[in-house]
Coordinates of C-alpha atoms and ligand atoms in Angstrom, one line a residue:
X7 CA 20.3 1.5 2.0
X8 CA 19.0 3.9 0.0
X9 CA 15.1 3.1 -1.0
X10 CA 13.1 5.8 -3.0
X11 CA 10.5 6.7 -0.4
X12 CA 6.4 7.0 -1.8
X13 CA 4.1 8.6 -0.1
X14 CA 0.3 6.9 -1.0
X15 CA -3.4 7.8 -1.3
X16 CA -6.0 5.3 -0.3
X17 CA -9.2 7.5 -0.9
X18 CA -10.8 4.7 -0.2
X19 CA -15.2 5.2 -0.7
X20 CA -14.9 8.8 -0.8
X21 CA -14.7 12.1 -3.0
X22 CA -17.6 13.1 -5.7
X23 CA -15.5 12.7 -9.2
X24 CA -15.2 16.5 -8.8
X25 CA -13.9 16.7 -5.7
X26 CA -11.2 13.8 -6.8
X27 CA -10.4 16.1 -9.9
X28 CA -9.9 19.4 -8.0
X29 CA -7.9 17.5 -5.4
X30 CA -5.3 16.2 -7.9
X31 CA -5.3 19.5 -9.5
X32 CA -4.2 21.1 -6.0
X33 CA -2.3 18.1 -5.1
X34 CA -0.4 18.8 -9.0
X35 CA -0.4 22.2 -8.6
X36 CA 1.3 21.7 -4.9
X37 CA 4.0 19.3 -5.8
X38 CA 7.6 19.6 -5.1
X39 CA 9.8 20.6 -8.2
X40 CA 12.8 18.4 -6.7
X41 CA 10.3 15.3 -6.2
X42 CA 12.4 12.6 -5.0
X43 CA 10.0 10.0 -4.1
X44 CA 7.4 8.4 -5.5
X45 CA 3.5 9.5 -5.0
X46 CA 0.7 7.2 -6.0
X47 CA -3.1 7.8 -5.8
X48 CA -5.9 5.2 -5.2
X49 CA -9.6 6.9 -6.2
X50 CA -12.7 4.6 -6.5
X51 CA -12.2 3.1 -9.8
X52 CA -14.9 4.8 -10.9
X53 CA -12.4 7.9 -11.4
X54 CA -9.6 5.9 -12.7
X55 CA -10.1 6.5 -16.3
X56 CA -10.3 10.2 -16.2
X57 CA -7.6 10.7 -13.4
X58 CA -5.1 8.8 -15.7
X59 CA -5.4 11.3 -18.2
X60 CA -5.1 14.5 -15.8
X61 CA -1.9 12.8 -14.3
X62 CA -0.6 12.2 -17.8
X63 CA 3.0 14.3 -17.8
X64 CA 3.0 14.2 -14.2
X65 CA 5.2 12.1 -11.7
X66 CA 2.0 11.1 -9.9
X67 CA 1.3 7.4 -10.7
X68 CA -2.7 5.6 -10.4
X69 CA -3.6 2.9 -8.2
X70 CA -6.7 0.9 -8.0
X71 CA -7.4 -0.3 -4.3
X72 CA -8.5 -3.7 -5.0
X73 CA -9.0 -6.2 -8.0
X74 CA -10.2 -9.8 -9.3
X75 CA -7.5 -12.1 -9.9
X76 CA -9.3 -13.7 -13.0
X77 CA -8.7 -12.0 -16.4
X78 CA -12.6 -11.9 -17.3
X79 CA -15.7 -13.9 -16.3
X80 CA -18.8 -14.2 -14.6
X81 CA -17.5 -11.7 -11.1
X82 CA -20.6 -9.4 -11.6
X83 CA -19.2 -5.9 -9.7
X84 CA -15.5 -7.2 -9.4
X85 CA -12.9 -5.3 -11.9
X86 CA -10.0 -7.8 -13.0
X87 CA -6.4 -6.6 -12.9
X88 CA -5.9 -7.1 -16.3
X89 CA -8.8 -4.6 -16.8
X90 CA -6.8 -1.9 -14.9
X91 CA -3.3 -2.7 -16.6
X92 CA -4.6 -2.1 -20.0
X93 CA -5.9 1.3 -19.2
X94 CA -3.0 2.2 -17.3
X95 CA -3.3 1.9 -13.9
X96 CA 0.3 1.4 -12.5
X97 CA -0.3 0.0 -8.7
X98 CA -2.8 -2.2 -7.0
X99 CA -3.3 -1.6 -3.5
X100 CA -3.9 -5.8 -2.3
X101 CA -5.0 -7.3 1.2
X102 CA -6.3 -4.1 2.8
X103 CA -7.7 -5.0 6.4
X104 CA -10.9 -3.6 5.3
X105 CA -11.3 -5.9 2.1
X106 CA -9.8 -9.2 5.0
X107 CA -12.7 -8.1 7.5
X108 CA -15.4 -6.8 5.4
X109 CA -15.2 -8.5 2.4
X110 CA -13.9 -12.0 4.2
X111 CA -10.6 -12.2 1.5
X112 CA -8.2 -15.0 2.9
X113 CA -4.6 -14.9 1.9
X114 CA -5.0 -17.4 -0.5
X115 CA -7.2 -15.3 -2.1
X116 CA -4.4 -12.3 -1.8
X117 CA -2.1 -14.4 -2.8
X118 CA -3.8 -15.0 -6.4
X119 CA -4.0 -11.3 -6.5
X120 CA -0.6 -10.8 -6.2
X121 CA 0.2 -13.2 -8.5
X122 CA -2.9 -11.2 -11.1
X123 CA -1.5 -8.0 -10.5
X124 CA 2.4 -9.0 -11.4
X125 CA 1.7 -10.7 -14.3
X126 CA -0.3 -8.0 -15.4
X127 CA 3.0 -5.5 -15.0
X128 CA 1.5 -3.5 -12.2
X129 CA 3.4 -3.2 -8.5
X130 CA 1.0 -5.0 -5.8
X131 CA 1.4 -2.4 -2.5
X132 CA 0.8 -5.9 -0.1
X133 CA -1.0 -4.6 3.3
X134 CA -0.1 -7.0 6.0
X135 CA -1.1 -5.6 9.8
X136 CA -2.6 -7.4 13.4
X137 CA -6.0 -6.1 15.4
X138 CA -6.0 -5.1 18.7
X139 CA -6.7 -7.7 20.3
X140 CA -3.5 -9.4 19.0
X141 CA -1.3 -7.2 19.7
X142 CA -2.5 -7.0 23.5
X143 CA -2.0 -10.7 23.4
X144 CA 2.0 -9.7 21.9
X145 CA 0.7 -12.2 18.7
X146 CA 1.4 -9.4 16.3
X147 CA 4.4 -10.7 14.6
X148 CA 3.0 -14.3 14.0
X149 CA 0.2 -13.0 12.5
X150 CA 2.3 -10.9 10.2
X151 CA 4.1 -13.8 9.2
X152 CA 1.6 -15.7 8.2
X153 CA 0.4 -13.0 6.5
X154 CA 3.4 -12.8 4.2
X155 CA 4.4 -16.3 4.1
X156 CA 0.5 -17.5 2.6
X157 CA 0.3 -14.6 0.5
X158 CA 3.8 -13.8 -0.7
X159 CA 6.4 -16.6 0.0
X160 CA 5.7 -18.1 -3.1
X161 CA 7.2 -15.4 -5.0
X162 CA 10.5 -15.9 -7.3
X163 CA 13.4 -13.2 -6.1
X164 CA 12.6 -11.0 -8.9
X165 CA 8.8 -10.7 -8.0
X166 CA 9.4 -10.1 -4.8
X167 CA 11.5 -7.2 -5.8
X168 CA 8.5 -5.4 -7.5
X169 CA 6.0 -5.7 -4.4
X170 CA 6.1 -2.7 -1.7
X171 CA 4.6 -3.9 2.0
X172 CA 2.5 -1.9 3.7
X173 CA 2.0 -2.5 7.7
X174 CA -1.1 -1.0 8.6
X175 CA -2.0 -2.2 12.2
X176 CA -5.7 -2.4 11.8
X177 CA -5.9 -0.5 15.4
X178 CA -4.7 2.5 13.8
X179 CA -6.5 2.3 10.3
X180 CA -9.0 5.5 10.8
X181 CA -8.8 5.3 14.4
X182 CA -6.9 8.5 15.2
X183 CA -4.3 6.6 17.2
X184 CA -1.2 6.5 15.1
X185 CA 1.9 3.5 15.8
X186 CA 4.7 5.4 17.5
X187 CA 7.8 5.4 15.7
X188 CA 9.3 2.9 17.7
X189 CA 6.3 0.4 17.1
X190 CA 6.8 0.9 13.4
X191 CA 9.9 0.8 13.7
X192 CA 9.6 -2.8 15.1
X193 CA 7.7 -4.2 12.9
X194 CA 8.9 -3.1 10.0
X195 CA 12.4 -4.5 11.0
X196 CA 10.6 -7.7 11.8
X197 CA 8.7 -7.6 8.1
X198 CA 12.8 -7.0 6.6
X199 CA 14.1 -10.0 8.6
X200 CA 11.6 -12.4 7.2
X201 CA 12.1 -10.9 3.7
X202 CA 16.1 -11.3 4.8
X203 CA 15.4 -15.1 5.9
X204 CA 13.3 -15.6 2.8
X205 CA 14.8 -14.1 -0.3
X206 CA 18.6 -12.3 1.4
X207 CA 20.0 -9.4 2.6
X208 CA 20.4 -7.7 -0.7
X209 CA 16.8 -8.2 -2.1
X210 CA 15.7 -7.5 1.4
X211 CA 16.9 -4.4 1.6
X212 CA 15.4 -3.2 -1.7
X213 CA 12.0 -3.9 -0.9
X214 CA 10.1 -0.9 0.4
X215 CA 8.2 -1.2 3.2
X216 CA 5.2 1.6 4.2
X217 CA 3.6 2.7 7.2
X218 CA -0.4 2.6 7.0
X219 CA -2.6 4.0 10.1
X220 CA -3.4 7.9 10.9
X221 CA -0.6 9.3 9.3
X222 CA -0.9 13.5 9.5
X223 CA 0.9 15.7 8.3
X224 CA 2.3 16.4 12.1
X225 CA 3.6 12.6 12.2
X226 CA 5.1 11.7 9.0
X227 CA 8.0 13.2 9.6
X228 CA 9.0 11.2 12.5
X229 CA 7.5 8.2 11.5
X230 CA 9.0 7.7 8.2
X231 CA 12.6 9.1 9.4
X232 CA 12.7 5.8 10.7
X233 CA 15.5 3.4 9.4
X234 CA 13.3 0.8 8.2
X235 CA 9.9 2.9 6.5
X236 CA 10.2 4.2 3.3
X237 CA 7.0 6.2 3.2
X238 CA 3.3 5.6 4.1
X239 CA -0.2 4.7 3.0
X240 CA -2.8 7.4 3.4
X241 CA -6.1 7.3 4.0
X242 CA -8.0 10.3 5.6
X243 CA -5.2 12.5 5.6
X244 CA -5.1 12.4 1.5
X245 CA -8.2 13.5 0.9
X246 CA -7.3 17.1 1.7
X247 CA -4.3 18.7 -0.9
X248 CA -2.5 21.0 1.8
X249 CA -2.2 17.9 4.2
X250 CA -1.4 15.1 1.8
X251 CA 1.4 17.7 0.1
X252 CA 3.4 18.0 3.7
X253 CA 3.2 13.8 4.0
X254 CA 4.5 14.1 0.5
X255 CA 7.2 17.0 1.5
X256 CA 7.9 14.2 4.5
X257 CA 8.4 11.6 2.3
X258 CA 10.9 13.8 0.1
X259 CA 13.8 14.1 2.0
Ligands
PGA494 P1 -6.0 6.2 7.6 O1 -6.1 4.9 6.6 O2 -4.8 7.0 7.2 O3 -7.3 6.9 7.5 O4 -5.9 5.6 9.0 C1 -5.0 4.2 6.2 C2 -5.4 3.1 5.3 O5 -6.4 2.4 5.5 O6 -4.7 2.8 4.2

């Protein structure tokens, strides 16, 4: 199956405005001319406004890393997702591990985000992913699917075609220690089995599915030369042009 790969940027809480703006000019200035996949950027929302118009022309796409689920309202600090459709924004980054732990979101919350975020015409990049702890008890794929069938499940067959899934093992978010291939590898094909048992082969196999976790520009390669991952979800490693371009370069073959 043939899945147009993306490689994203989660900046996450990082970057003056200037910093953000010379990095997409390197980043523009570095891309492939045969681009084959897809490349999407998450800054602070903060940026969002004036990134959208320096990626104007591009085939870089913005992202916000998080949203409100309510169109308007009394949120004070939240940002709703109908706020960043109308000025553009394209993808919503939704269920980070950060937002779950530090920020306390349940998947019924994630859910209604998903739900915000679709009906506002943007693509919801789902992040799914088990702690430590679980995975040395071997819980890892229960958790996941809980994960997708409270937040997801409810989707109709032509929603579900829109998301992109992205496993991030929360032991490898920032940590350094990357998923081999082979545990990525696992998982995803776990992730495409429930999708499978859910929704069928055929939609299945459209949906792409990233890796998330210390991804470098020394690992992408193998990692998403893996049957089931079609690209990755960057954090660190985007925040510097030369390495983010050669995870894009990985994702373009
Ligand atoms: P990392 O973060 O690449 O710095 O591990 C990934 C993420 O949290 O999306």
């Amino acid at each position: 199956m043939n899945r147009k790969k993306i490689a994203a940027a989660n900046w996450k809480m990082n970057l003056s405005q200037d910093e953000g703006d010379q990095l997409i000019q390197d980043i523009i200035a570095g891309i492939p001319g045969n681009l084959a996949c897809e490349v999407v950027i998450a800054p602070p929302a903060i940026y969002l406004t004036q990134m959208i118009k320096q990626l104007e022309g591009t085939d870089l796409q913005p992202a916000a890393q998080n949203c409100h689920p309510e169109v308007s309202g009394a949120f004070t600090g939240e940002i709703s997702a109908a706020m960043f459709s109308r000025i553009g924004v394209k993808y919503c980054l939704v269920g980070h591990s950060e937002r779950r732990q530090l920020f306390d979101e349940s998947n019924q919350f994630i859910r209604e985000k998903v739900d915000a975020i679709l009906e506002n015409q943007m693509i919801p990049v789902f992040c799914c992913g088990e702690s430590l702890a679980l995975r040395q008890r071997n819980e890892q794929n229960d958790f996941v699917r809980l994960q997708l069938e409270e937040s997801l499940f409810h989707l109709e067959e032509e929603q579900i075609r829109k998301v992109v899934v992205a496993y991030e093992p929360i032991w490898a978010i920032g940590t350094g220690v990357t998923a081999s291939p082979e545990q990525a590898q696992e998982m995803h094909a776990f992730i495409r089995l429930m999708l499978t048992g859910r929704y069928g082969q055929t939609t299945s196999d459209t949906i792409r599915i990233l890796y998330g976790g210390s991804i470098k520009s020394d690992n992408a390669s193998i990692l998403f030369s893996q049957p089931d991952v079609d690209g990755g979800l960057v954090g660190g490693a985007s925040l510097n042009a030369s390495s983010f371009l050669s995870i894009i370069e990985a994702a373009n073959t």
